Amino acid sequence: MKNILLLGATGSIGDSVLSVIKQNSDKLNLTAISFQSNLTKALSIIEEFDPNYVYCESKANLSSINDSLERSEGIELFSEKSELEYLLKHKSIDIIISAISGFSGLETTFMAVQTGKIILLANKESIVVAGDIILPLAKKHNTKIIPIDSEHNAIFQCLNSEKNTNDVSKIIITASGGPFLNQKIDDLSKVTKKEALNHPNWKMGSKITIDSATLVNKCLELIEAKYLFDLNEEYFELVVHPQSIIHSIVTYKDGSSICQMSNPDMRVPISHALSLEESRLSLDFTKINFSSLNLTFQEFPEDRLEIANLAREVCNTGGSSGTAFNAANEIAVENFLNGKITFNKIYEVIYRTFNAVPVSNSINIEAIYEIDKQTRMEAKKVVKSLT
Ligand code: NDP
Ligand code: MG
């Protein structure tokens, strides 16, 4: 039995993980969860999966849980950071799943990589903002990171039989193109929040759904891939594949290209990751109907190359540049979602903010938090100038 700590249990990735655990309850056990605000969902997870530990920063939420539970024995409720650290290191936990959204996921990912356990990583932002710190720390503590972001999990699977990446010639990261595929940035000034949140292939949390609509998600994924696979950005090509069936392609230097395919369903990469490269888990998935399959590919849209090139610059610069890129994007997305800026201005907020903050190459975790804070302040100024 593998015992799991699910960070961000009440989110969209949380849902997919819980579904995989439910279908493999003879092999997987939900030992602990964390959540932030969705009390109703947290309660229903606790009722159904009976975890031993629950972490939430809000003491009020924990006391509501305590009041609602029919039995309170056998469950420990934690709200202090020291308790979270204790939980991450607890010997009853085998696998930590990092599925908190955005920069907020950094703190737990940073703690988790120092446990020497297995981490299933959904929170790409923690790698984008602190890849130069997280990856060396994981190596130092012998912590294995298995990606569950679908593209990275696909690459991971395609590389599986290879001992290293020496024979790789190119890696294609596929992008669905989002709801505004084939539309120019300049034509997107009037799109509504509802339209931007209506992703054609994936049901996800709102932040990543907007990132998919702008294609900034692909930029974050490029940076994530550079760190996870320790390859120069030049190895990675971003290609639009609207059906989201092929999740990425690895081409070897002898001309073989290997891809991973499935219908767009996050439970597939999660199942793979949770198998820990042992026997595959069973999943009740929707099979691809190959006889009616029509796979198409197109170049990354020309007017989004500027943002992709900024991500390539981040890959080459490292240090705090990813922190600035991410913080600028988070503020831009937040302000689009709260109606302060139009969709097309998300890019402008990122460019102007990124260019206004200095890059530091010698960084530690405290510096990351400071740069994140400064960049957010700068981005808010840019937003203000646009409203
Ligand atoms: P959601 O917004 O659906 O869920 C986020 C989760 O994080 C919730 O459990 C939420 O708690 C918790 N959370 C949010 N802020 C905080 C905080 N400050 N402290 C503690 N917990 C917090 O996001 P997704 O599940 O869509 O995405 C999670 C991560 O996975 C992101 O980094 C995303 O990029 C990545 N990812 C997601 C994919 C998807 O299909 N959804 C695909 C690939 C990657 P609560 O709801 O209780 O407030
Ligand atoms: Mg992805």
XYZ file of C-alpha atoms and ligand atoms in Angstrom:
436
model
C 0.000 0.000 0.000
C 1.310 3.459 -0.935
C 0.322 6.251 1.436
C -0.328 9.631 -0.094
C -0.257 13.220 1.135
C -2.312 15.277 -1.308
C -1.526 19.022 -1.151
C -4.326 20.991 -2.796
C -6.838 18.154 -2.431
C -9.857 20.375 -3.111
C -8.664 21.489 -6.565
C -9.029 20.123 -10.060
C -5.841 18.006 -9.883
C -7.025 16.938 -6.431
C -10.246 15.607 -8.033
C -8.291 13.583 -10.593
C -5.937 12.161 -7.968
C -8.873 11.149 -5.764
C -10.529 9.405 -8.681
C -7.345 7.374 -9.362
C -7.004 6.492 -5.661
C -10.660 5.384 -5.558
C -10.138 3.100 -8.531
C -6.991 1.592 -6.977
C -7.908 1.453 -3.317
C -6.069 -1.871 -2.914
C -2.781 -0.136 -3.742
C -3.250 3.522 -2.830
C -4.334 5.133 0.401
C -5.117 8.807 1.051
C -3.283 9.376 4.333
C -3.308 13.171 4.457
C -4.722 16.195 2.660
C -4.238 19.930 2.608
C -6.679 22.556 1.404
C -7.180 26.291 1.727
C -10.797 27.490 1.621
C -13.159 24.900 0.172
C -14.517 23.523 3.414
C -17.475 21.700 1.866
C -15.259 19.770 -0.504
C -12.662 19.077 2.182
C -15.386 17.632 4.398
C -16.713 15.384 1.686
C -13.154 14.127 0.951
C -12.643 13.422 4.660
C -15.951 11.555 4.879
C -15.174 9.456 1.827
C -11.432 8.769 2.168
C -10.950 8.923 5.929
C -7.431 10.449 5.953
C -5.425 10.480 9.201
C -4.204 14.051 8.830
C -5.678 17.295 7.506
C -3.684 20.493 7.079
C -5.276 23.912 6.561
C -3.831 27.286 7.555
C -7.221 28.471 8.771
C -7.969 27.399 12.343
C -11.614 28.386 11.762
C -11.858 25.853 8.923
C -10.313 23.158 11.087
C -12.700 23.853 13.919
C -15.638 23.581 11.494
C -14.244 20.217 10.405
C -13.947 19.148 14.011
C -17.569 20.155 14.675
C -18.884 18.412 11.570
C -17.148 15.095 11.946
C -19.191 12.297 13.416
C -16.055 10.887 14.989
C -12.972 12.939 15.674
C -10.702 10.129 16.887
C -8.075 8.990 14.472
C -7.848 12.285 12.617
C -5.312 14.973 13.396
C -5.979 18.532 12.284
C -2.951 20.746 11.657
C -2.664 24.468 10.965
C 0.889 25.424 11.992
C 3.798 25.480 9.544
C 5.825 23.303 11.911
C 3.006 20.731 11.813
C 2.998 20.817 8.033
C 6.717 20.142 8.059
C 6.181 17.290 10.531
C 3.474 15.882 8.247
C 5.623 16.078 5.107
C 8.394 14.174 6.893
C 6.069 11.703 8.633
C 7.110 8.086 8.133
C 3.551 7.087 7.234
C 3.722 9.190 4.040
C 5.325 7.614 0.950
C 4.202 9.999 -1.793
C 3.648 13.750 -1.666
C 1.498 15.272 -4.403
C 2.159 18.971 -4.981
C -1.095 20.282 -6.455
C -1.547 23.736 -4.930
C -1.975 26.364 -7.638
C 0.421 29.191 -8.450
C 3.286 30.687 -6.444
C 1.481 29.554 -3.271
C 2.629 26.026 -4.091
C 6.300 26.958 -3.683
C 6.437 26.743 0.091
C 5.245 23.143 0.300
C 7.212 22.037 -2.777
C 10.331 23.559 -1.215
C 9.703 21.653 2.035
C 8.726 18.457 0.204
C 11.893 18.207 -1.901
C 13.890 18.061 1.320
C 12.135 14.924 2.612
C 13.815 12.304 0.411
C 10.362 10.987 -0.539
C 8.662 10.721 -3.915
C 7.014 13.925 -5.134
C 4.394 13.969 -7.842
C 4.594 17.484 -9.177
C 1.639 19.346 -10.668
C 2.617 22.781 -9.343
C 4.763 23.883 -12.290
C 5.057 27.419 -10.876
C 7.391 26.273 -8.082
C 9.849 25.004 -10.702
C 9.456 28.129 -12.835
C 10.123 30.475 -9.932
C 12.803 28.499 -8.128
C 14.089 25.781 -10.462
C 17.695 26.674 -9.634
C 16.959 25.912 -5.975
C 14.358 23.122 -6.104
C 16.165 20.722 -8.471
C 19.551 20.786 -6.677
C 17.761 20.394 -3.315
C 15.846 17.366 -4.586
C 19.124 15.840 -5.771
C 20.840 16.570 -2.468
C 18.053 14.907 -0.474
C 17.572 12.038 -2.906
C 13.977 13.116 -3.548
C 12.463 11.778 -6.745
C 10.288 14.202 -8.685
C 7.770 12.629 -11.058
C 5.903 15.157 -13.221
C 2.144 14.927 -13.570
C 1.724 17.930 -15.839
C 0.515 15.954 -18.885
C 3.242 17.106 -21.303
C 6.048 16.478 -18.831
C 4.627 13.162 -17.801
C 4.460 12.272 -21.506
C 8.132 13.220 -21.962
C 8.978 11.271 -18.807
C 7.227 8.216 -20.251
C 8.872 8.623 -23.663
C 12.288 8.795 -21.982
C 11.490 5.878 -19.720
C 13.456 3.187 -21.441
C 16.409 5.521 -21.959
C 18.928 5.865 -19.182
C 19.573 9.511 -19.955
C 18.825 12.265 -22.437
C 22.152 11.999 -24.344
C 20.441 10.452 -27.363
C 17.648 13.000 -27.553
C 17.660 15.297 -30.546
C 14.426 17.219 -29.939
C 11.403 17.317 -27.668
C 8.080 18.640 -28.923
C 5.774 20.039 -26.269
C 2.249 20.119 -27.637
C -0.244 22.905 -26.950
C -3.982 22.725 -27.520
C -4.038 26.393 -28.526
C -6.854 27.049 -26.059
C -10.228 28.651 -26.787
C -8.769 31.434 -28.971
C -6.825 29.271 -31.388
C -6.264 31.061 -34.734
C -7.227 34.436 -33.284
C -4.759 37.304 -33.112
C -3.912 38.883 -29.749
C -5.108 42.243 -31.084
C -8.560 40.765 -31.732
C -8.960 39.579 -28.139
C -9.695 42.864 -26.405
C -13.376 42.039 -25.945
C -13.287 38.406 -24.859
C -15.157 37.700 -21.660
C -13.985 35.851 -18.603
C -16.493 33.126 -19.423
C -15.093 32.688 -22.940
C -11.513 32.614 -21.661
C -12.418 30.052 -19.007
C -14.081 27.779 -21.551
C -11.181 25.515 -22.505
C -12.037 23.216 -25.409
C -10.298 20.080 -24.074
C -9.460 20.328 -20.377
C -11.394 21.152 -17.187
C -8.916 22.815 -14.836
C -8.595 25.474 -12.154
C -9.200 29.047 -13.323
C -5.576 30.277 -13.198
C -4.174 27.536 -15.438
C -7.209 27.818 -17.738
C -6.405 31.481 -18.411
C -2.738 30.541 -18.861
C -3.858 28.023 -21.482
C -5.938 30.666 -23.250
C -2.979 33.086 -23.450
C -0.525 30.211 -24.179
C 1.548 31.450 -21.243
C 0.925 27.965 -19.843
C 3.155 26.629 -22.622
C 5.809 29.178 -21.678
C 5.680 28.026 -18.051
C 5.853 24.440 -19.282
C 8.907 25.156 -21.404
C 10.718 26.508 -18.346
C 9.428 23.584 -16.260
C 10.710 21.103 -18.871
C 14.112 22.734 -19.101
C 14.603 22.200 -15.371
C 12.966 18.787 -15.013
C 14.850 17.205 -17.901
C 18.001 19.307 -17.520
C 18.122 20.223 -21.196
C 18.823 23.522 -22.885
C 15.689 25.312 -24.155
C 16.893 24.787 -27.747
C 15.911 21.126 -27.454
C 12.259 22.064 -26.991
C 9.841 22.993 -29.739
C 6.333 24.246 -29.010
C 3.751 22.963 -31.482
C -0.011 23.455 -31.524
C -2.011 20.226 -31.575
C -5.676 21.188 -31.084
C -6.984 17.701 -30.258
C -4.744 17.261 -27.161
C -4.274 13.561 -27.871
C -0.498 13.541 -28.253
C 0.858 15.051 -25.061
C 4.467 15.416 -26.191
C 6.995 13.809 -28.537
C 10.628 12.871 -27.990
C 12.758 12.552 -31.128
C 16.011 10.628 -30.797
C 19.153 11.309 -32.775
C 18.608 8.178 -34.923
C 15.317 9.617 -36.228
C 12.829 7.742 -34.018
C 10.085 9.867 -32.518
C 8.213 8.452 -29.534
C 5.024 10.044 -28.266
C 2.541 9.407 -25.487
C -1.169 9.527 -26.367
C -4.432 9.500 -24.479
C -7.680 11.378 -24.508
C -7.259 14.593 -22.514
C -7.797 13.324 -18.976
C -5.403 14.241 -16.158
C -6.085 10.920 -14.492
C -3.923 9.259 -17.151
C -0.611 11.009 -16.290
C -1.530 10.833 -12.598
C -2.072 7.050 -12.849
C 1.266 6.666 -14.558
C 3.029 8.737 -11.923
C 1.309 6.921 -9.057
C 2.445 3.556 -10.424
C 5.985 4.709 -9.535
C 7.254 2.996 -12.693
C 6.158 -0.394 -11.302
C 3.087 -2.202 -12.726
C 0.602 0.154 -14.382
C -2.508 0.963 -12.384
C -5.988 0.254 -13.726
C -8.040 3.220 -14.841
C -11.528 3.399 -16.231
C -10.568 5.692 -19.116
C -12.195 6.659 -22.413
C -10.361 4.810 -25.147
C -9.049 6.652 -28.191
C -11.055 5.695 -31.241
C -8.075 5.368 -33.581
C -10.137 4.647 -36.692
C -11.817 8.055 -36.484
C -8.803 9.940 -35.209
C -7.791 13.078 -37.036
C -4.634 14.550 -35.549
C -3.503 17.953 -36.732
C -0.514 20.115 -35.877
C 0.297 23.728 -36.554
C 3.030 26.173 -35.759
C 2.994 28.097 -32.517
C 1.098 31.318 -33.362
C 3.418 34.006 -34.617
C 2.128 36.737 -32.335
C 2.668 34.498 -29.256
C 6.313 33.889 -30.208
C 7.295 37.046 -28.357
C 6.030 35.618 -25.066
C 7.547 32.201 -25.864
C 10.874 33.898 -26.563
C 10.663 35.645 -23.217
C 10.261 32.204 -21.639
C 13.312 31.032 -23.611
C 15.195 34.015 -22.207
C 14.139 32.908 -18.715
C 15.460 29.395 -19.459
C 18.813 30.824 -20.496
C 19.084 33.397 -17.728
C 17.817 31.333 -14.777
C 18.193 32.893 -11.338
C 15.281 35.119 -10.440
C 14.049 35.674 -14.006
C 11.438 32.891 -13.705
C 10.199 34.432 -10.453
C 9.610 37.736 -12.227
C 7.973 36.100 -15.256
C 5.625 34.101 -13.048
C 4.702 36.947 -10.683
C 3.975 39.300 -13.588
C 1.735 36.667 -15.137
C -0.094 35.882 -11.888
C -0.930 39.548 -11.340
C -2.007 39.951 -14.966
C -4.271 36.883 -14.802
C -5.758 37.957 -11.470
C -6.561 41.382 -12.904
C -8.114 39.933 -16.030
C -10.268 37.661 -13.868
C -11.371 40.547 -11.651
C -12.236 42.639 -14.693
C -9.531 45.321 -14.362
C -7.713 44.598 -17.628
C -8.751 43.142 -20.955
C -7.474 39.748 -22.067
C -4.992 41.115 -24.627
C -3.387 43.323 -21.959
C -2.174 40.271 -20.030
C 0.810 40.150 -22.400
C 1.560 43.843 -21.969
C 1.548 43.529 -18.176
C 4.037 40.657 -18.422
C 6.408 42.417 -20.866
C 6.409 45.767 -19.100
C 6.780 44.255 -15.626
C 9.481 41.806 -16.662
C 11.535 44.571 -18.242
C 11.198 46.775 -15.159
C 12.551 44.347 -12.555
C 16.255 43.513 -12.242
C 17.420 39.912 -12.530
C 19.557 38.394 -9.835
C 21.635 35.295 -10.502
C 22.663 34.409 -6.996
C 19.422 33.584 -5.276
C 18.159 31.742 -2.241
C 14.604 31.005 -1.190
C 14.266 34.246 0.800
C 15.375 36.226 -2.263
C 12.741 34.449 -4.363
C 10.011 35.621 -1.983
C 11.404 39.159 -2.030
C 11.634 39.270 -5.847
C 8.146 37.824 -6.134
C 6.865 40.595 -3.840
C 8.681 43.359 -5.724
C 7.536 42.062 -9.101
C 3.930 41.913 -7.949
C 4.148 45.542 -6.823
C 5.613 46.522 -10.183
C 2.953 44.546 -12.069
C 0.204 46.250 -10.066
C 1.621 49.623 -11.133
C 1.486 48.515 -14.755
C -2.105 47.317 -14.292
C -3.000 50.673 -12.732
C -1.531 52.513 -15.696
C -3.813 50.530 -17.989
C -7.052 51.144 -16.120
P -7.263 24.626 -8.554
O -7.410 26.082 -8.483
O -8.371 23.801 -9.078
O -6.900 24.056 -7.088
C -5.903 24.628 -6.310
C -5.739 23.907 -4.987
O -4.768 24.591 -4.219
C -7.006 23.891 -4.133
O -7.006 22.738 -3.337
C -6.841 25.131 -3.244
O -7.552 25.048 -2.019
C -5.341 25.065 -2.994
N -4.766 26.380 -2.724
C -4.853 27.489 -3.493
N -4.162 28.504 -2.927
C -3.615 28.004 -1.790
C -2.803 28.552 -0.771
N -2.404 29.837 -0.791
N -2.428 27.745 0.265
C -2.834 26.466 0.321
N -3.598 25.877 -0.618
C -3.988 26.644 -1.659
O -5.925 24.361 -9.378
P -5.553 23.124 -10.315
O -5.862 21.844 -9.608
O -6.107 23.345 -11.662
O -3.980 23.300 -10.457
C -3.095 22.959 -9.405
C -1.667 22.991 -9.938
O -1.530 21.957 -10.914
C -1.303 24.307 -10.661
O 0.031 24.620 -10.388
C -1.475 23.978 -12.148
O -0.631 24.717 -12.968
C -1.084 22.499 -12.149
N -1.684 21.740 -13.241
C -3.041 21.625 -13.300
C -3.654 20.905 -14.324
C -5.126 20.673 -14.345
O -5.608 19.905 -15.177
N -5.894 21.287 -13.485
C -2.835 20.316 -15.416
C -1.421 20.482 -15.231
C -0.872 21.180 -14.190
P -9.115 25.557 -1.914
O -9.777 25.187 -3.193
O -9.611 24.760 -0.737
O -9.082 27.018 -1.652
Mg 0.258 20.824 -19.122
